[in-house]
Amino acid sequence: ERGTFDFESMGAGASSDHALRQAILASVGAEPLPHSLQHGLLHPKAWKIAHVCQWLRQHEMATLIPSFESHGIDGQVLLEDMEDPDFDELVPFRPLRRKLKRCVQDLRDKAASGVYASAIAVRAHDLHESLEHLNSSMEALLRTVPWSERQKDEIGKSLAAALHYDPAA
């Protein structure tokens, strides 16, 4: 059964509940961006326009971003629909066009090879990272806030249940 965090039933005073809530919110706010917000793991076919723009920046082709944005080029368009005439229209400068074609072909090859994870796998990975971050933050809180043994036990059970939670079950 999935654990829940019931502050009121733990018998903690209002100030302890408030302190814990604030600490949790502060911890979550300080968490690094999950991988799915970076396009590194997400399959390029699932990229939004912003992911494509990030990819252009990483390959030192940021000057192409306005054109890609105005044409609505997302990952699927980039991988499946872009052909030579499209490259010619988007990038009139030949050396940059050749670079773009090479980078797109490399991206297509990597995508076909199975290097990238599915969106579901990336989200699962992000969830696991978030839970691990929350767990370490909560462990630090348990060491610094004077909780009763009952409260510590309830927190521990909730964390254990969250870390072992299987949404497919």
Coordinates of N, CA and C in Angstrom, one line a residue:
E1 N 0.8 -1.2 0.0 CA 0.0 0.0 0.0 C 0.9 1.2 0.0
R2 N 0.5 2.2 -0.8 CA 1.3 3.4 -0.9 C 1.1 4.2 0.4
G3 N 2.3 4.7 0.9 CA 2.2 5.5 2.1 C 1.8 6.9 1.9
T4 N 1.1 7.5 2.9 CA 0.7 8.9 2.8 C 1.3 9.6 4.0
F5 N 1.4 10.9 3.8 CA 2.0 11.7 4.9 C 0.9 12.5 5.5
D6 N 0.4 12.0 6.7 CA -0.7 12.7 7.4 C -0.1 13.5 8.5
F7 N 0.1 14.8 8.4 CA 0.7 15.6 9.4 C -0.2 15.6 10.7
E8 N -1.5 15.8 10.5 CA -2.3 16.0 11.7 C -2.4 14.7 12.6
S9 N -2.4 13.5 12.0 CA -2.5 12.3 12.8 C -1.2 12.0 13.5
M10 N -0.1 12.6 13.2 CA 1.1 12.3 13.8 C 1.3 12.9 15.2
G11 N 0.4 13.8 15.5 CA 0.4 14.4 16.9 C 1.4 15.5 17.0
A12 N 2.0 16.0 15.9 CA 2.9 17.1 16.0 C 2.2 18.4 16.2
G13 N 2.9 19.3 16.9 CA 2.3 20.6 17.1 C 2.2 21.4 15.7
A14 N 1.5 22.4 15.7 CA 1.3 23.2 14.5 C 2.6 23.7 14.0
S15 N 3.5 24.1 14.9 CA 4.8 24.7 14.5 C 5.6 23.6 13.8
S16 N 5.6 22.4 14.3 CA 6.4 21.3 13.7 C 5.9 21.0 12.3
D17 N 4.5 20.9 12.2 CA 3.9 20.7 10.9 C 4.3 21.7 9.9
H18 N 4.2 23.0 10.3 CA 4.6 24.1 9.4 C 6.1 24.0 9.1
A19 N 6.9 23.7 10.0 CA 8.4 23.6 9.8 C 8.7 22.5 8.8
L20 N 8.0 21.4 8.9 CA 8.2 20.3 8.0 C 7.7 20.6 6.6
R21 N 6.6 21.2 6.5 CA 6.0 21.6 5.2 C 7.0 22.6 4.5
Q22 N 7.4 23.6 5.3 CA 8.3 24.6 4.7 C 9.7 23.9 4.2
A23 N 10.2 23.0 5.0 CA 11.4 22.4 4.7 C 11.3 21.5 3.4
I24 N 10.1 20.8 3.4 CA 9.9 20.0 2.2 C 9.8 20.8 0.9
L25 N 9.0 21.9 1.0 CA 8.9 22.8 -0.1 C 10.2 23.4 -0.5
A26 N 11.0 23.8 0.5 CA 12.3 24.3 0.2 C 13.2 23.3 -0.5
S27 N 13.1 22.0 0.0 CA 13.9 21.0 -0.6 C 13.5 20.7 -2.1
V28 N 12.2 20.6 -2.3 CA 11.8 20.3 -3.6 C 12.1 21.5 -4.6
G29 N 12.0 22.7 -4.1 CA 12.3 23.9 -4.9 C 13.8 23.9 -5.3
A30 N 14.7 23.4 -4.4 CA 16.1 23.4 -4.7 C 16.5 22.2 -5.6
E31 N 15.6 21.3 -5.9 CA 16.0 20.2 -6.7 C 16.4 20.5 -8.1
P32 N 17.5 19.9 -8.6 CA 17.9 20.2 -10.0 C 16.8 19.7 -11.0
L33 N 16.8 20.3 -12.1 CA 15.8 20.0 -13.1 C 15.9 18.5 -13.5
P34 N 14.8 17.9 -13.6 CA 14.8 16.4 -14.0 C 15.3 16.3 -15.5
H35 N 15.8 15.1 -15.8 CA 16.3 14.8 -17.1 C 15.4 15.1 -18.2
S36 N 14.1 14.8 -18.0 CA 13.1 15.0 -19.1 C 13.0 16.5 -19.5
L37 N 13.4 17.4 -18.6 CA 13.4 18.8 -19.0 C 14.7 19.2 -19.8
Q38 N 15.7 18.3 -19.7 CA 16.8 18.4 -20.6 C 16.5 17.3 -21.6
H39 N 16.9 17.5 -22.8 CA 16.5 16.5 -23.8 C 17.5 15.3 -23.9
G40 N 18.5 15.2 -23.1 CA 19.5 14.2 -23.2 C 19.0 12.8 -23.3
L41 N 17.9 12.4 -22.6 CA 17.4 11.0 -22.6 C 16.2 10.8 -23.4
L42 N 15.4 11.9 -23.6 CA 14.2 11.8 -24.2 C 14.4 11.6 -25.7
H43 N 13.6 10.6 -26.3 CA 13.7 10.3 -27.7 C 13.5 11.6 -28.5
P44 N 14.3 11.9 -29.5 CA 14.1 13.1 -30.3 C 12.8 13.3 -31.0
K45 N 12.2 12.2 -31.3 CA 10.8 12.2 -31.9 C 9.8 12.9 -31.0
A46 N 10.0 12.8 -29.7 CA 9.1 13.4 -28.7 C 9.5 14.8 -28.3
W47 N 10.6 15.3 -28.9 CA 11.0 16.7 -28.5 C 9.9 17.7 -28.9
K48 N 9.8 18.7 -28.1 CA 9.0 19.9 -28.4 C 9.9 20.9 -29.1
I49 N 9.4 21.9 -29.6 CA 10.2 22.9 -30.3 C 11.3 23.4 -29.4
A50 N 11.0 23.6 -28.1 CA 12.1 24.1 -27.2 C 13.2 23.1 -27.1
H51 N 13.0 21.8 -27.1 CA 14.1 20.8 -27.1 C 14.9 21.0 -28.4
V52 N 14.2 21.1 -29.5 CA 15.0 21.3 -30.8 C 15.8 22.6 -30.7
C53 N 15.3 23.6 -30.2 CA 16.1 24.9 -30.0 C 17.3 24.7 -29.1
Q54 N 17.1 23.9 -28.0 CA 18.2 23.6 -27.1 C 19.3 22.8 -27.9
W55 N 18.8 21.8 -28.7 CA 19.7 21.0 -29.5 C 20.5 21.9 -30.5
L56 N 19.9 22.9 -31.1 CA 20.5 23.8 -32.0 C 21.6 24.6 -31.3
R57 N 21.3 25.0 -30.1 CA 22.3 25.8 -29.3 C 23.5 24.9 -29.0
Q58 N 23.2 23.7 -28.6 CA 24.3 22.8 -28.2 C 25.2 22.5 -29.4
H59 N 24.7 22.6 -30.6 CA 25.5 22.4 -31.8 C 25.9 23.7 -32.5
E60 N 25.9 24.8 -31.7 CA 26.3 26.1 -32.1 C 25.6 26.5 -33.4
M61 N 24.3 26.4 -33.4 CA 23.5 26.8 -34.5 C 22.3 27.6 -34.0
A62 N 22.6 28.4 -33.0 CA 21.5 29.2 -32.4 C 20.9 30.2 -33.3
T63 N 21.6 30.6 -34.3 CA 21.1 31.6 -35.3 C 19.9 31.0 -36.1
L64 N 19.7 29.7 -36.1 CA 18.6 29.1 -36.8 C 17.3 29.0 -35.9
I65 N 17.5 29.3 -34.6 CA 16.3 29.1 -33.7 C 15.1 29.9 -34.2
P66 N 15.2 31.2 -34.5 CA 14.0 31.9 -34.9 C 13.2 31.3 -36.1
S67 N 14.0 30.8 -37.1 CA 13.4 30.1 -38.2 C 12.8 28.8 -37.8
F68 N 13.4 28.0 -37.0 CA 12.8 26.8 -36.5 C 11.5 27.0 -35.7
E69 N 11.6 28.0 -34.9 CA 10.4 28.4 -34.1 C 9.2 28.8 -35.0
S70 N 9.5 29.7 -35.9 CA 8.4 30.2 -36.8 C 7.9 29.1 -37.7
H71 N 8.6 28.1 -38.0 CA 8.1 27.0 -38.8 C 7.6 25.8 -38.0
G72 N 7.7 26.0 -36.7 CA 7.1 25.0 -35.8 C 7.8 23.6 -35.9
I73 N 9.1 23.6 -36.0 CA 9.9 22.4 -36.1 C 10.1 21.7 -34.8
D74 N 9.4 20.7 -34.5 CA 9.6 19.9 -33.3 C 10.4 18.6 -33.7
G75 N 10.6 17.7 -32.7 CA 11.4 16.6 -33.0 C 10.9 15.7 -34.1
Q76 N 9.6 15.5 -34.1 CA 9.1 14.6 -35.2 C 9.3 15.2 -36.6
V77 N 9.1 16.4 -36.7 CA 9.3 17.1 -38.0 C 10.8 17.0 -38.4
L78 N 11.7 17.3 -37.4 CA 13.1 17.2 -37.6 C 13.6 15.8 -38.1
L79 N 13.1 14.8 -37.4 CA 13.5 13.5 -37.7 C 12.9 12.9 -39.0
E80 N 11.6 13.1 -39.2 CA 10.9 12.4 -40.2 C 10.5 13.2 -41.4
D81 N 10.3 14.5 -41.3 CA 9.7 15.3 -42.4 C 10.7 16.2 -43.1
M82 N 11.9 16.5 -42.5 CA 12.8 17.4 -43.1 C 13.5 16.7 -44.3
E83 N 13.5 17.4 -45.5 CA 14.2 16.9 -46.7 C 15.0 18.0 -47.2
D84 N 15.8 17.7 -48.2 CA 16.8 18.7 -48.8 C 16.1 20.1 -49.1
P85 N 15.0 20.1 -49.8 CA 14.4 21.5 -50.0 C 14.1 22.2 -48.7
D86 N 13.7 21.5 -47.7 CA 13.5 22.2 -46.4 C 14.7 22.8 -45.8
F87 N 15.8 22.1 -45.9 CA 17.1 22.6 -45.4 C 17.5 23.8 -46.2
D88 N 17.3 23.7 -47.5 CA 17.7 24.8 -48.4 C 16.9 26.1 -48.1
E89 N 15.6 25.9 -47.8 CA 14.8 27.1 -47.4 C 15.1 27.7 -46.0
L90 N 15.4 26.8 -45.1 CA 15.6 27.2 -43.7 C 17.0 27.9 -43.6
V91 N 18.0 27.3 -44.3 CA 19.4 27.7 -44.1 C 20.0 28.1 -45.5
P92 N 19.9 29.3 -45.9 CA 20.5 29.7 -47.2 C 22.0 29.6 -47.2
F93 N 22.7 29.8 -46.1 CA 24.2 29.7 -46.1 C 24.6 28.3 -46.1
R94 N 25.3 27.9 -47.2 CA 25.7 26.5 -47.4 C 26.5 25.8 -46.3
P95 N 27.6 26.4 -45.8 CA 28.3 25.7 -44.8 C 27.5 25.4 -43.6
L96 N 26.6 26.3 -43.1 CA 25.7 26.1 -42.0 C 24.7 25.0 -42.4
R97 N 24.2 25.0 -43.6 CA 23.2 24.0 -44.1 C 23.9 22.6 -44.0
R98 N 25.1 22.5 -44.5 CA 25.8 21.2 -44.5 C 26.0 20.7 -43.0
K99 N 26.3 21.7 -42.1 CA 26.5 21.3 -40.7 C 25.2 20.8 -40.1
L100 N 24.1 21.5 -40.4 CA 22.8 21.1 -39.9 C 22.4 19.8 -40.5
K101 N 22.6 19.5 -41.8 CA 22.3 18.2 -42.3 C 23.1 17.1 -41.7
R102 N 24.4 17.3 -41.4 CA 25.2 16.3 -40.7 C 24.7 16.0 -39.3
C103 N 24.3 17.1 -38.6 CA 23.8 16.9 -37.2 C 22.5 16.2 -37.2
V104 N 21.6 16.6 -38.1 CA 20.3 15.9 -38.2 C 20.5 14.4 -38.6
Q105 N 21.4 14.1 -39.5 CA 21.6 12.7 -39.9 C 22.2 12.0 -38.7
D106 N 23.1 12.6 -37.9 CA 23.6 11.9 -36.7 C 22.5 11.7 -35.7
L107 N 21.7 12.6 -35.6 CA 20.5 12.5 -34.6 C 19.6 11.4 -35.1
R108 N 19.3 11.3 -36.4 CA 18.5 10.2 -36.9 C 19.1 8.9 -36.7
D109 N 20.4 8.8 -36.9 CA 21.1 7.5 -36.7 C 21.1 7.1 -35.3
K110 N 21.3 8.0 -34.3 CA 21.2 7.7 -32.9 C 19.8 7.3 -32.5
A111 N 18.8 8.0 -33.0 CA 17.4 7.7 -32.7 C 17.1 6.3 -33.2
A112 N 17.6 5.9 -34.4 CA 17.3 4.6 -34.9 C 18.0 3.5 -34.2
S113 N 19.1 3.8 -33.6 CA 19.9 2.8 -32.9 C 19.4 2.5 -31.5
G114 N 18.4 3.2 -31.0 CA 17.8 2.9 -29.7 C 18.6 3.5 -28.5
V115 N 19.4 4.5 -28.8 CA 20.2 5.2 -27.8 C 19.2 5.9 -26.8
Y116 N 18.2 6.5 -27.3 CA 17.3 7.3 -26.5 C 16.2 6.5 -25.8
A117 N 15.8 6.9 -24.7 CA 14.7 6.2 -23.9 C 13.3 6.7 -24.3
S118 N 12.3 6.0 -24.0 CA 11.0 6.4 -24.3 C 10.6 7.5 -23.3
A119 N 9.6 8.2 -23.6 CA 9.1 9.3 -22.7 C 8.7 8.7 -21.3
I120 N 8.1 7.5 -21.3 CA 7.7 6.9 -20.1 C 8.9 6.5 -19.2
A121 N 9.9 6.0 -19.9 CA 11.1 5.6 -19.1 C 11.8 6.8 -18.5
V122 N 11.8 7.9 -19.3 CA 12.4 9.2 -18.8 C 11.6 9.7 -17.6
R123 N 10.3 9.7 -17.7 CA 9.5 10.1 -16.6 C 9.7 9.3 -15.3
A124 N 9.8 8.0 -15.5 CA 10.1 7.1 -14.4 C 11.4 7.4 -13.8
H125 N 12.4 7.6 -14.6 CA 13.7 8.0 -14.1 C 13.7 9.3 -13.3
D126 N 13.0 10.3 -13.9 CA 12.8 11.6 -13.2 C 12.1 11.4 -11.8
L127 N 11.1 10.6 -11.8 CA 10.3 10.3 -10.6 C 11.3 9.7 -9.5
H128 N 12.0 8.7 -9.9 CA 13.0 8.1 -9.0 C 14.0 9.1 -8.5
E129 N 14.5 9.9 -9.4 CA 15.5 10.9 -8.9 C 14.8 11.9 -7.9
S130 N 13.6 12.3 -8.2 CA 12.9 13.2 -7.3 C 12.7 12.6 -5.9
L131 N 12.3 11.3 -5.9 CA 12.0 10.6 -4.7 C 13.3 10.4 -3.9
E132 N 14.4 10.2 -4.6 CA 15.7 10.0 -3.9 C 16.1 11.4 -3.3
H133 N 15.9 12.4 -4.0 CA 16.2 13.8 -3.5 C 15.4 14.1 -2.2
L134 N 14.1 13.8 -2.3 CA 13.2 14.0 -1.2 C 13.6 13.1 0.0
N135 N 14.0 11.9 -0.3 CA 14.4 11.0 0.8 C 15.6 11.6 1.5
S136 N 16.6 12.0 0.8 CA 17.8 12.6 1.4 C 17.5 13.8 2.2
S137 N 16.6 14.7 1.7 CA 16.2 15.9 2.4 C 15.4 15.5 3.7
M138 N 14.6 14.5 3.6 CA 13.8 14.1 4.8 C 14.7 13.5 5.8
E139 N 15.7 12.7 5.4 CA 16.6 12.1 6.3 C 17.4 13.2 7.1
A140 N 17.8 14.3 6.4 CA 18.4 15.4 7.0 C 17.5 16.1 8.0
L141 N 16.2 16.2 7.6 CA 15.3 16.8 8.5 C 15.1 16.0 9.8
L142 N 15.1 14.7 9.6 CA 14.9 13.8 10.8 C 16.1 13.9 11.7
R143 N 17.2 14.3 11.2 CA 18.4 14.4 12.1 C 18.4 15.8 12.8
T144 N 17.8 16.8 12.2 CA 17.9 18.1 12.8 C 16.7 18.6 13.5
V145 N 15.5 18.1 13.3 CA 14.3 18.5 14.0 C 14.0 17.5 15.1
P146 N 13.6 18.0 16.3 CA 13.4 17.1 17.4 C 12.0 16.4 17.3
W147 N 11.9 15.3 16.4 CA 10.7 14.6 16.2 C 10.6 13.5 17.3
S148 N 9.3 13.1 17.6 CA 9.1 12.0 18.5 C 9.4 10.7 17.7
E149 N 9.6 9.6 18.5 CA 9.9 8.4 17.8 C 8.8 7.9 16.9
R150 N 7.5 8.2 17.3 CA 6.3 7.9 16.5 C 6.3 8.7 15.2
Q151 N 6.7 9.9 15.3 CA 6.7 10.8 14.1 C 7.8 10.3 13.2
K152 N 9.0 10.0 13.7 CA 10.0 9.5 12.9 C 9.6 8.2 12.2
D153 N 8.9 7.3 12.9 CA 8.5 6.1 12.4 C 7.5 6.3 11.2
E154 N 6.6 7.2 11.4 CA 5.6 7.5 10.4 C 6.2 8.1 9.1
I155 N 7.2 9.0 9.4 CA 7.9 9.6 8.2 C 8.7 8.5 7.5
G156 N 9.4 7.7 8.2 CA 10.1 6.6 7.6 C 9.3 5.7 6.8
K157 N 8.1 5.3 7.3 CA 7.2 4.4 6.6 C 6.7 5.1 5.3
S158 N 6.4 6.4 5.4 CA 5.9 7.1 4.2 C 7.0 7.2 3.1
L159 N 8.2 7.5 3.6 CA 9.4 7.5 2.6 C 9.6 6.2 2.0
A160 N 9.6 5.1 2.8 CA 9.9 3.8 2.3 C 8.8 3.4 1.3
A161 N 7.5 3.7 1.6 CA 6.5 3.4 0.6 C 6.6 4.2 -0.6
A162 N 7.0 5.5 -0.5 CA 7.1 6.3 -1.7 C 8.3 5.8 -2.6
L163 N 9.4 5.5 -2.0 CA 10.6 5.0 -2.7 C 10.3 3.7 -3.4
H164 N 9.4 2.9 -2.9 CA 9.2 1.5 -3.4 C 7.9 1.5 -4.2
Y165 N 7.3 2.6 -4.4 CA 6.0 2.7 -5.0 C 6.1 2.3 -6.5
D166 N 5.2 1.4 -6.9 CA 5.2 1.0 -8.3 C 3.9 1.4 -8.9
P167 N 3.9 2.5 -9.8 CA 2.6 3.0 -10.3 C 1.9 1.9 -11.2
A168 N 2.6 0.9 -11.7 CA 2.0 -0.1 -12.5 C 1.3 -1.1 -11.7
A169 N 1.6 -1.2 -10.4 CA 1.0 -2.2 -9.5 C -0.5 -1.9 -9.2

